[in-house]
Coordinates of C-alpha atoms and ligand atoms in Angstrom, one line a residue:
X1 CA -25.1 23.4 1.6
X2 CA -24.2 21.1 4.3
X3 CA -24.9 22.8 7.9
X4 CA -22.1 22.2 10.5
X5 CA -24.7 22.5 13.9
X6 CA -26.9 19.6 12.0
X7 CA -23.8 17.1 11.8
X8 CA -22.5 18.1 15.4
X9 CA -26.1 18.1 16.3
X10 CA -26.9 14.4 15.0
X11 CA -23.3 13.5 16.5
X12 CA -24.1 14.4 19.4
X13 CA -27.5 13.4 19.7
X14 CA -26.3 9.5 18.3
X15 CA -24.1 9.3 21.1
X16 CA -26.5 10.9 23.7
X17 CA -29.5 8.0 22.7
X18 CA -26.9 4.9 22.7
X19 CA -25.4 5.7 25.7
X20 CA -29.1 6.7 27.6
X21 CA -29.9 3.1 25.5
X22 CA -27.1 0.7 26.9
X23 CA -27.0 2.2 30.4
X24 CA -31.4 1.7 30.3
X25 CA -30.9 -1.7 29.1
X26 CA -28.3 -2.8 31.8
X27 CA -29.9 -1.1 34.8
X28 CA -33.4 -2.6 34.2
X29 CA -32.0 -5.7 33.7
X30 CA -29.8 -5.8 37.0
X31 CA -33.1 -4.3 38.5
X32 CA -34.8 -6.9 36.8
X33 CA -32.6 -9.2 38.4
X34 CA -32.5 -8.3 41.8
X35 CA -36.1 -8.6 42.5
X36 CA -36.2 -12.2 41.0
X37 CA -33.6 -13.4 43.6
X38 CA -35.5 -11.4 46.0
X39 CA -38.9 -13.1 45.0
X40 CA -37.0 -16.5 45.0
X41 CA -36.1 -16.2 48.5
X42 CA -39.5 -15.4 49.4
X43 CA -40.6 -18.5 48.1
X44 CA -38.0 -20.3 49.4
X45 CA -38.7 -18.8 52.8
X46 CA -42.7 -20.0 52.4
X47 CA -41.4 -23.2 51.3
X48 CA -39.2 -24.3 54.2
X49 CA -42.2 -22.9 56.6
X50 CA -45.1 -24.7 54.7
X51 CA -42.7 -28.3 54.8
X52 CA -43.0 -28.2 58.5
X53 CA -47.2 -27.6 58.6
X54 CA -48.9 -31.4 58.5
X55 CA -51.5 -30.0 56.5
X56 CA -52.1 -27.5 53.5
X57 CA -55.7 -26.9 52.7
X58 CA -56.1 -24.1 55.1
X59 CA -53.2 -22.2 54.4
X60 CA -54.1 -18.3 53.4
X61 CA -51.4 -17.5 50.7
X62 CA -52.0 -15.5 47.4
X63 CA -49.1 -18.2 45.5
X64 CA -50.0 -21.4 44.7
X65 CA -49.0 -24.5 46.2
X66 CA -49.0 -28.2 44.8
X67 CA -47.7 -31.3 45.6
X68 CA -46.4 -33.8 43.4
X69 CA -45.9 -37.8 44.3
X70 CA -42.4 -39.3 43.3
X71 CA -44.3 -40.3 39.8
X72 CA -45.2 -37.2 38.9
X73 CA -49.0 -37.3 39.4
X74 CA -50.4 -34.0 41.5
X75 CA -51.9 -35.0 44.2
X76 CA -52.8 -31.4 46.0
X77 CA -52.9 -27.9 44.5
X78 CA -54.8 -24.8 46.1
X79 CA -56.3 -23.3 43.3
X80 CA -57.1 -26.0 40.4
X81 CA -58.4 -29.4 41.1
X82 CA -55.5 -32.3 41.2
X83 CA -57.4 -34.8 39.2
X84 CA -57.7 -32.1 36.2
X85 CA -53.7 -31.6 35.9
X86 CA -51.4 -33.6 33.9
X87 CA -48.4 -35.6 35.1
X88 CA -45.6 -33.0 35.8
X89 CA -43.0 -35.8 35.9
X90 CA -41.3 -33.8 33.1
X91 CA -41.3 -30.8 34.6
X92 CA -37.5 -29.3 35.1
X93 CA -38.5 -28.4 38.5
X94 CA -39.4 -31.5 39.6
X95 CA -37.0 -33.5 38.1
X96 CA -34.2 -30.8 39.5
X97 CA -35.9 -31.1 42.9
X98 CA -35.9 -34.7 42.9
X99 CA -32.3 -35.0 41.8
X100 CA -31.2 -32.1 44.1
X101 CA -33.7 -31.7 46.9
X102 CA -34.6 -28.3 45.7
X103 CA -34.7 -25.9 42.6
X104 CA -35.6 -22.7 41.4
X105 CA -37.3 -22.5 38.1
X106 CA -38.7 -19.5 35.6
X107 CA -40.8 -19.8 32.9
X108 CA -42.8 -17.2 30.7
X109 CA -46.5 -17.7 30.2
X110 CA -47.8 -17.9 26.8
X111 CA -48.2 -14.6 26.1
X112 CA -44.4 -13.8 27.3
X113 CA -46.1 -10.9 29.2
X114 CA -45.7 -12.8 32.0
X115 CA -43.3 -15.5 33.8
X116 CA -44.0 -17.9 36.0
X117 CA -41.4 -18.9 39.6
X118 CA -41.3 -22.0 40.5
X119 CA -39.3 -23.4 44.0
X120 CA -39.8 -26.8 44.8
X121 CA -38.8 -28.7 47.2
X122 CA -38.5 -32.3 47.9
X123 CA -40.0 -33.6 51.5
X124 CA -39.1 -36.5 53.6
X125 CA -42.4 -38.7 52.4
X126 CA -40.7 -38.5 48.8
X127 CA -43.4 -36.0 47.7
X128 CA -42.1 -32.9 46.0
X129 CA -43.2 -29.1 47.3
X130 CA -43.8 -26.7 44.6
X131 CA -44.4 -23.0 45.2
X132 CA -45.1 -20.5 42.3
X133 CA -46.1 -17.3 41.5
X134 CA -46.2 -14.8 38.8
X135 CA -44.0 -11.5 37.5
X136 CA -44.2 -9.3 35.0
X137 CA -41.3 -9.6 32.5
X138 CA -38.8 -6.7 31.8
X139 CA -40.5 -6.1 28.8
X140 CA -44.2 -5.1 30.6
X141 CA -41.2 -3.1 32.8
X142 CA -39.9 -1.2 30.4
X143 CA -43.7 -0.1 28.7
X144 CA -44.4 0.8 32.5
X145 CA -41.3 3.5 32.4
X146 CA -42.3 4.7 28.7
X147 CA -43.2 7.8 30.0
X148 CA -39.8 8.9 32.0
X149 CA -37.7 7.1 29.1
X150 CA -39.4 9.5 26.7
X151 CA -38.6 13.0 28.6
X152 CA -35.1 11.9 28.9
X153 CA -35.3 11.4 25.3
X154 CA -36.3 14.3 25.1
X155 CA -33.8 16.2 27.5
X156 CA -31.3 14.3 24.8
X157 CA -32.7 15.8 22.3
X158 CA -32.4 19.8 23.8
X159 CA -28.9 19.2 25.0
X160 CA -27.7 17.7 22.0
X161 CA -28.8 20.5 19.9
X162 CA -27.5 23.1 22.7
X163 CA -24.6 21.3 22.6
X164 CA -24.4 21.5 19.0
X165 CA -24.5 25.0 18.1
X166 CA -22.9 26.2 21.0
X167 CA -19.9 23.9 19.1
X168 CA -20.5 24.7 16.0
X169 CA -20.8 28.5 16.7
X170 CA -17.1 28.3 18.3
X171 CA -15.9 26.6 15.6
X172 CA -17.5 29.2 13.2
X173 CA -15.8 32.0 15.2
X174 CA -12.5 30.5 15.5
X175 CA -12.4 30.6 11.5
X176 CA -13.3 33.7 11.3
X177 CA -11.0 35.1 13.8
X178 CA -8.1 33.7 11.8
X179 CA -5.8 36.8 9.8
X180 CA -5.6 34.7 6.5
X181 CA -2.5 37.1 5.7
X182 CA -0.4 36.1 8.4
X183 CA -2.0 32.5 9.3
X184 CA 1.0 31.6 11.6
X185 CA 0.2 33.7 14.4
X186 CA -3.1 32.4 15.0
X187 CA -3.9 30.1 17.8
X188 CA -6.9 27.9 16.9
X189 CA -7.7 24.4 17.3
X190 CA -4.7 21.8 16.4
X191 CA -7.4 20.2 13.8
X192 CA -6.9 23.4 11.6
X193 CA -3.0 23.3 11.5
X194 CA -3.0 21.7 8.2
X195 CA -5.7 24.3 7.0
X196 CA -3.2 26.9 8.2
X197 CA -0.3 25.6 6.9
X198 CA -1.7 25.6 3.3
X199 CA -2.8 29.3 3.1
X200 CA 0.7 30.3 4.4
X201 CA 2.2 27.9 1.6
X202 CA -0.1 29.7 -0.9
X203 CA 0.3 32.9 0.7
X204 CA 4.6 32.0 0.1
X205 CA 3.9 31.2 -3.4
X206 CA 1.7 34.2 -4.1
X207 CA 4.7 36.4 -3.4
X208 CA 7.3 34.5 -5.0
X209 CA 5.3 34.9 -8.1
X210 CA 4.6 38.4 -7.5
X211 CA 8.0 39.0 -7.4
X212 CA 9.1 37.3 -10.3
X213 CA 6.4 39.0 -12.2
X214 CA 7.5 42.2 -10.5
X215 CA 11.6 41.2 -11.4
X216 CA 10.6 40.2 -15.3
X217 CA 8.6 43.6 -16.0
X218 CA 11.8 45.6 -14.2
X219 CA 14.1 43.3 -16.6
X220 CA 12.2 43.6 -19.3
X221 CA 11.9 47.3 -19.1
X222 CA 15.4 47.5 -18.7
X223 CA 16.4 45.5 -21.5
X224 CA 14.8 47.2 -23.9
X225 CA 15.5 50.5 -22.6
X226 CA 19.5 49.9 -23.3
X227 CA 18.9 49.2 -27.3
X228 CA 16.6 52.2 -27.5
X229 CA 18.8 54.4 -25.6
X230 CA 21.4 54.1 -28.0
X231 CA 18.6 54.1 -31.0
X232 CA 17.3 57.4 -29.6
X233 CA 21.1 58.7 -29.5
X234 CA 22.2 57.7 -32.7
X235 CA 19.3 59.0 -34.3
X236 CA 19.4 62.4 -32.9
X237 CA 23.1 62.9 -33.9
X238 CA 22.0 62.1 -37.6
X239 CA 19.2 64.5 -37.3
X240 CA 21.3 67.3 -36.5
X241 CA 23.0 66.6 -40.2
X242 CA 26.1 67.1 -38.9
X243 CA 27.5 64.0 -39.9
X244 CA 29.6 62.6 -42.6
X245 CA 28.7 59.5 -44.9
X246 CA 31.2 57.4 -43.2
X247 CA 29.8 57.8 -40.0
X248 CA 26.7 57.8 -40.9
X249 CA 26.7 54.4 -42.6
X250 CA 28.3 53.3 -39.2
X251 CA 25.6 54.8 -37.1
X252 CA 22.6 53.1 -39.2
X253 CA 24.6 49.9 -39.1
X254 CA 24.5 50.1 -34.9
X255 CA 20.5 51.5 -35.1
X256 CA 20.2 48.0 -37.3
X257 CA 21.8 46.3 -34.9
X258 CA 20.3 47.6 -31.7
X259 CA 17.0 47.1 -33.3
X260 CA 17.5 43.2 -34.5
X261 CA 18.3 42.9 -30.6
X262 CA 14.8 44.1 -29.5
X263 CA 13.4 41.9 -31.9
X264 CA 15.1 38.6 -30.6
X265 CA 14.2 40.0 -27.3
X266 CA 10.6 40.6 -28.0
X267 CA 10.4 37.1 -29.8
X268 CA 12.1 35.4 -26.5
X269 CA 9.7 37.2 -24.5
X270 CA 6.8 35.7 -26.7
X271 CA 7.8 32.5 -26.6
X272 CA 8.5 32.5 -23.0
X273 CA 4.4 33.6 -21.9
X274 CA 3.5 31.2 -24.5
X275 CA 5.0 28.6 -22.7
X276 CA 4.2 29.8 -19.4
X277 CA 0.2 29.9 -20.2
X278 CA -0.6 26.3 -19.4
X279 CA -4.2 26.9 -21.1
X280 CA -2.5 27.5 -24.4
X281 CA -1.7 23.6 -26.1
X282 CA 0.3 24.0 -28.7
X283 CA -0.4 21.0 -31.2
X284 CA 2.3 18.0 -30.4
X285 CA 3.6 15.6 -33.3
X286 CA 6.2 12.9 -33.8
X287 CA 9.6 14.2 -33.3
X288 CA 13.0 12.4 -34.2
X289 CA 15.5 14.5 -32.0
X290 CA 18.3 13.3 -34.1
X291 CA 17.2 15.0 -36.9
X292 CA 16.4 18.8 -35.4
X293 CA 20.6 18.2 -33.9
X294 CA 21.9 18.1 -37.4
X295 CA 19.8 21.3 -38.6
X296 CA 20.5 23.0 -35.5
X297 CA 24.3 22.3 -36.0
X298 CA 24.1 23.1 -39.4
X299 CA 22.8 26.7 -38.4
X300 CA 25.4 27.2 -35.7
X301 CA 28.1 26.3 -38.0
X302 CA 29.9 29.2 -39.3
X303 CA 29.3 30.9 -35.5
X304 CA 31.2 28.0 -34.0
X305 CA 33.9 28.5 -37.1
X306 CA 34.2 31.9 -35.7
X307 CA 35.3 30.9 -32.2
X308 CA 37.2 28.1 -33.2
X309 CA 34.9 25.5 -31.7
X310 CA 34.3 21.7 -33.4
X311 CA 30.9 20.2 -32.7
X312 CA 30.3 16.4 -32.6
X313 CA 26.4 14.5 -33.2
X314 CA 26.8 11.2 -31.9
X315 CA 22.8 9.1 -32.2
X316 CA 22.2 5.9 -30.5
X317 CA 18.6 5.6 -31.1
X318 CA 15.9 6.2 -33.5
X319 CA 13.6 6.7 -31.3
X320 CA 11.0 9.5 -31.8
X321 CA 9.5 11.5 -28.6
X322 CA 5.8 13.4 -29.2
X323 CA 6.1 17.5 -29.1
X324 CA 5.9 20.7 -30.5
X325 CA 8.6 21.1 -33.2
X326 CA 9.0 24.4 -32.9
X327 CA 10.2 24.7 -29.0
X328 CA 12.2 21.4 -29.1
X329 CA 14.4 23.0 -31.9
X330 CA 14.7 25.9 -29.4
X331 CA 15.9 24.5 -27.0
X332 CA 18.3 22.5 -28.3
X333 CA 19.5 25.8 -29.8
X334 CA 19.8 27.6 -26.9
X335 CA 21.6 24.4 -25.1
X336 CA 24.5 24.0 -28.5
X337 CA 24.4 28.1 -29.0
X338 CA 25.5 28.0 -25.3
X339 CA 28.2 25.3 -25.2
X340 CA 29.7 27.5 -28.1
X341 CA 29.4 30.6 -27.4
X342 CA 30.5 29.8 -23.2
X343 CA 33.3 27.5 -24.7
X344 CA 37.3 28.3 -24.7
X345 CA 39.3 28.4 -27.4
X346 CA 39.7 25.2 -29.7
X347 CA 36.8 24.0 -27.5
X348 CA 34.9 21.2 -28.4
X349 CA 30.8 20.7 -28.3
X350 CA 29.4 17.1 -28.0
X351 CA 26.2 16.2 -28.6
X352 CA 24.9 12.7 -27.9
X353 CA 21.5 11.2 -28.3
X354 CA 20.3 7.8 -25.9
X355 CA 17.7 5.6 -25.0
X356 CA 17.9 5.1 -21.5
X357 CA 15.5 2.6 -19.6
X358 CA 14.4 3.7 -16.0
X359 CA 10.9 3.1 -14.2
X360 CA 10.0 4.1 -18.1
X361 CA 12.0 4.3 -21.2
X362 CA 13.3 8.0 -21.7
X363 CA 15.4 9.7 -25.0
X364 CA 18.2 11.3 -23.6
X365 CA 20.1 14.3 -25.2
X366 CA 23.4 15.4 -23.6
X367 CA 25.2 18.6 -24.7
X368 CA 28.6 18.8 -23.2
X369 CA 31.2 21.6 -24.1
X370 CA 34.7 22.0 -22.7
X371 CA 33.9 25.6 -21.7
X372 CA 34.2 27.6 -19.1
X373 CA 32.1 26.3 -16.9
X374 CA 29.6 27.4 -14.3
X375 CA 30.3 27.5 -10.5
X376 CA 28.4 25.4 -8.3
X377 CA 26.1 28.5 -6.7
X378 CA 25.1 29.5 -10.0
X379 CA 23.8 26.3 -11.7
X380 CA 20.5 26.7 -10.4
X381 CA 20.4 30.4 -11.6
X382 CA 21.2 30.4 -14.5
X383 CA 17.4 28.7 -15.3
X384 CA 16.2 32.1 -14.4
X385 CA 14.8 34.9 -16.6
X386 CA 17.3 37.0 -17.9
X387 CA 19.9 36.0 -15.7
X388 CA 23.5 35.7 -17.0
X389 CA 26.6 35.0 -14.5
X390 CA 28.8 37.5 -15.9
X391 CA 27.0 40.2 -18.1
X392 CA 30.8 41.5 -19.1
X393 CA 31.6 38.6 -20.5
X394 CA 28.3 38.3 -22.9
X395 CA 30.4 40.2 -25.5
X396 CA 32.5 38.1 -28.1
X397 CA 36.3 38.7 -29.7
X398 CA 34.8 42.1 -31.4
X399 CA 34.1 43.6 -28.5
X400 CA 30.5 43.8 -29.7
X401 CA 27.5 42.8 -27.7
X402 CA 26.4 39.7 -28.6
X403 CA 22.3 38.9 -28.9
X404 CA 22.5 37.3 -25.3
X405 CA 19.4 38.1 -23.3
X406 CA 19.5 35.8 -20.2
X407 CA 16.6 34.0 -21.2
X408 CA 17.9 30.9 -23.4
X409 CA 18.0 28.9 -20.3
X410 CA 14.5 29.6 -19.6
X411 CA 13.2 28.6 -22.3
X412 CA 14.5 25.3 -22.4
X413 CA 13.7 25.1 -19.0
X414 CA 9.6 25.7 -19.4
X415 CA 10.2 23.7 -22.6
X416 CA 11.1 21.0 -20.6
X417 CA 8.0 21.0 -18.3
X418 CA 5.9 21.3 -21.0
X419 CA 7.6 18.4 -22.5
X420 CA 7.2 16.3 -19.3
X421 CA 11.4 16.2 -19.5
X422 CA 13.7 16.3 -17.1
X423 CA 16.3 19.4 -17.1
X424 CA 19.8 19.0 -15.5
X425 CA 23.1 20.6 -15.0
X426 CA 26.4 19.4 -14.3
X427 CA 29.6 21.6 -14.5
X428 CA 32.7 22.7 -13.3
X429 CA 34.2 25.8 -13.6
X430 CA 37.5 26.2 -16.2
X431 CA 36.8 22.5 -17.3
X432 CA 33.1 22.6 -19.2
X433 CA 29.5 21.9 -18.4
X434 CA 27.2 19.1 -19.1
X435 CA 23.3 20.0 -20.1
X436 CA 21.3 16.8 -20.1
X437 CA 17.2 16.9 -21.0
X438 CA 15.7 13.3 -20.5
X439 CA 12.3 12.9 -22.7
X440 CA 9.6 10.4 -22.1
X441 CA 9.3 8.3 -24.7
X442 CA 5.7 7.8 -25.4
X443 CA 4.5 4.1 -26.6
X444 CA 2.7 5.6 -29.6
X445 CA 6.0 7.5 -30.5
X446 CA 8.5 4.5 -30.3
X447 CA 6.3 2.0 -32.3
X448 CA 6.3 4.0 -35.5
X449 CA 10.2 4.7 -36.7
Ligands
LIG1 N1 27.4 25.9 -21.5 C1 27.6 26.9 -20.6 N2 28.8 27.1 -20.1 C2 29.0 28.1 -19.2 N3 28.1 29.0 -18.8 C3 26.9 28.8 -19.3 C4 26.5 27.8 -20.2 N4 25.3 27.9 -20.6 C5 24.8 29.0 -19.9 N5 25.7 29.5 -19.2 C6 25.6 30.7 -18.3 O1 24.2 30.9 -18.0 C7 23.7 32.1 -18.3 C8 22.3 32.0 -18.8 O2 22.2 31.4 -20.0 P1 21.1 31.7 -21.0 O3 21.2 30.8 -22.2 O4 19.8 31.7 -20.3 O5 21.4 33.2 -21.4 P2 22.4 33.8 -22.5 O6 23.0 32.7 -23.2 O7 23.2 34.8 -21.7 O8 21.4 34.6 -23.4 P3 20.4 34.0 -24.6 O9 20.5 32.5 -24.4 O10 19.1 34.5 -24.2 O11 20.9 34.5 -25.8 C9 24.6 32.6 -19.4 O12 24.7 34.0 -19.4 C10 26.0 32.0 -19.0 O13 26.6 32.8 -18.0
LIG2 MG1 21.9 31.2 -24.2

């Protein structure tokens, strides 16, 4: 597990060395600096002094002094013997001196531990002045200050981990101090706003879902308790024996009825959680849309007779989308069953199959009916579990109830999103409605019709 003091910590401690590093590096070096100019001037100062004195060989001076003829050749020093040293003609301070009348000249010994200054000077007789001496470089500096660099390395070293877990301890506490069920009212650091923001989105969804589970089990109670109501009723009149054949026959007919209800019910129900359980994949084959229309017409037939209703199959493509046969067939039921059974009289039911092309080819199905139509603050409700806009009016000519549960909708819309498909409504109320599901058509599905 990754520790939050130990990142702050090397953070910290990072910064702490490269700043102590760069601000090390730039005062020794101005340091450095400043005493080079300083020694300079010295020799500058022994220089101009010595140029006045006729003669050197008795002057008491730990630098060292030469004297170098216009060709080069030494022709005094006070610590080596002149006829021993080479011709400095090539020496930058000379030629600088003799080009200038004076220069200033550095340069490290061999072993770069230390570096000689040169001034020089050129006289009136044409002979060059040259006074040197010797300095440590920064280098031999810095190995002299080891021992102060190191305890400030070390006071780094305790203040960044000070600094680090006091940080990382705050941090720590702030999380802990925020009330994860209402996250809005906590004031912490701006950093965790998004943090916040999620659990309060998940917190949202949480309930929503809560409630809808809490809505379905009331609805679902509800709904069944109707049928068996009446079940329960009509039984216990027969038990009594009290009634005739007639009535009888009329009694087991409604029982029957009530009971084929729950069943469709119970099967919507089913088919709803199956759907809603993404875990469960039900197996997904080559599907011609076309096809499932006709049977699906076929079995709404004689119900559309019955309300006086004409359906129309109009196919455009041959195209072939991948899914589960079963819940594509139900939802193009529940889409036709609804554009008959919400239509007017003499209505009419089309049904059209497309290929579109958008960012991706799709196989669009429209089912439009010239119904009654669904007001603009409904259309989004009407997706809902067992919602229905006018539960009155869920009972046909007869006056009987008709097997609507609210849940039709539903279906086809999780059939949808397990399908990938796109689910829309468009509608007008007293002139129809227009149900559109757009399928992506898959590359492996097209190729094969
Ligand atoms: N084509 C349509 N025209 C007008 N209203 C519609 C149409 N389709 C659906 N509705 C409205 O939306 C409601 C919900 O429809 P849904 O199919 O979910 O339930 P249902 O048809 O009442 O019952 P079920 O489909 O379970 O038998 C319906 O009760 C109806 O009021
Ligand atoms: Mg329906």
């Amino acid at each position: 597990m990754k520790s939050l003091t130990f990142r702050i910590f090397i953070n910290t401690f990072l910064v702490g060395v490269a700043v102590y590093f760069v601000c090390s590096v730039i005062f020794i070096d101005s340091f450095y600096k400043y005493f080079e100019n300083q020694i300079f001037s010295e020799l500058e100062n022994e220089c101009d002094y010595l140029s006045l004195l006729p003669n050197f060989a008795d002057v008491k001076t730990e630098n060292r002094i030469t004297i170098i003829d216009f060709h080069g050749k030494v022709i005094f020093d006070n610590q080596t013997n002149p006829a021993t040293m080479e011709n400095h003609a090539s020496r930058a301070e000379f030629i600088e001196a003799m080009e200038k009348g004076s220069a200033k000249v550095s340069r490290y010994s061999s072993t770069m531990l230390k570096k000689t200054l040169y001034f020089a000077k050129k006289l009136k007789n044409g002979t060059v002045l040259r006074i040197s001496c010797q300095q440590y470089t920064s280098g031999v500096l810095i190995f002299a200050l080891s021992q102060p660099l190191l305890c400030l390395l070390l006071l780094a070293l305790i203040i960044s981990g000070m600094a680090a877990s006091s940080l990382s301890k705050k941090i720590a506490d702030s999380i802990e101090k925020i009330d994860f069920d209402n996250p809005e009212k906590n004031e912490t650091f701006i950093e965790f706003k998004p943090f916040i923001k999620r659990i309060s989105d998940e917190n949202f969804e949480k309930k929503q879902r809560e409630e809808i589970r809490r809505q379905f089990s009331a609805n679902v109670s509800h709904e069944l308790k109707t049928p068996l109501t009446s079940i329960s009723g009509f039984a216990e009149i027969m038990k009594s024996g009290s009634v005739d054949e007639k009535t009888m026959r009329n009694f087991s007919q409604d029982i029957y009825n009530e009971s084929q209800r729950m069943i469709l019910l119970v099967n919507d129900i089913l088919k709803l959680s199956k759907l809603d359980e993404e875990s469960i994949t039900m197996e997904k084959e080559k599907i011609c849309i076309e096809e499932i229309c006709r049977d699906v017409i076929k079995s709404l037939k004689i119900f559309a007779q019955r309300k006086n209703v004409s359906i129309e199959l109009e196919s455009h493509t041959k195209d072939c989308i991948k899914g589960v046969p079963t819940v594509i067939q139900e939802m193009i039921f529940n889409l036709v069953e609804n554009a008959i059974k919400y239509n007017k009289e003499n209505g009419k039911v089309f049904v059209k199959i497309e290929k579109i092309e958008r960012e991706k080819p799709y196989l669009k199905l429209l089912v439009k009916d010239t119904g009654i139509g669904i007001a603009e603050n409904q259309q989004e409700r009407i997706f809902e579990r067992f919602y229905r806009i006018d539960k009155s009016r869920a009972k046909d000519t007869q006056g009987e109830r008709t097997t609507g549960t609210g849940l039709g909708l539903s279906i086809v819309k999780h059939g949808a999103k397990y399908h990938n498909a796109k689910l829309s409504v468009k509608s007008k109320l007293g002139e129809g409605s227009e149900f559109s599901l757009l399928f992506p058509i898959s590359s492996q599905s097209s190729d094969g019709r």
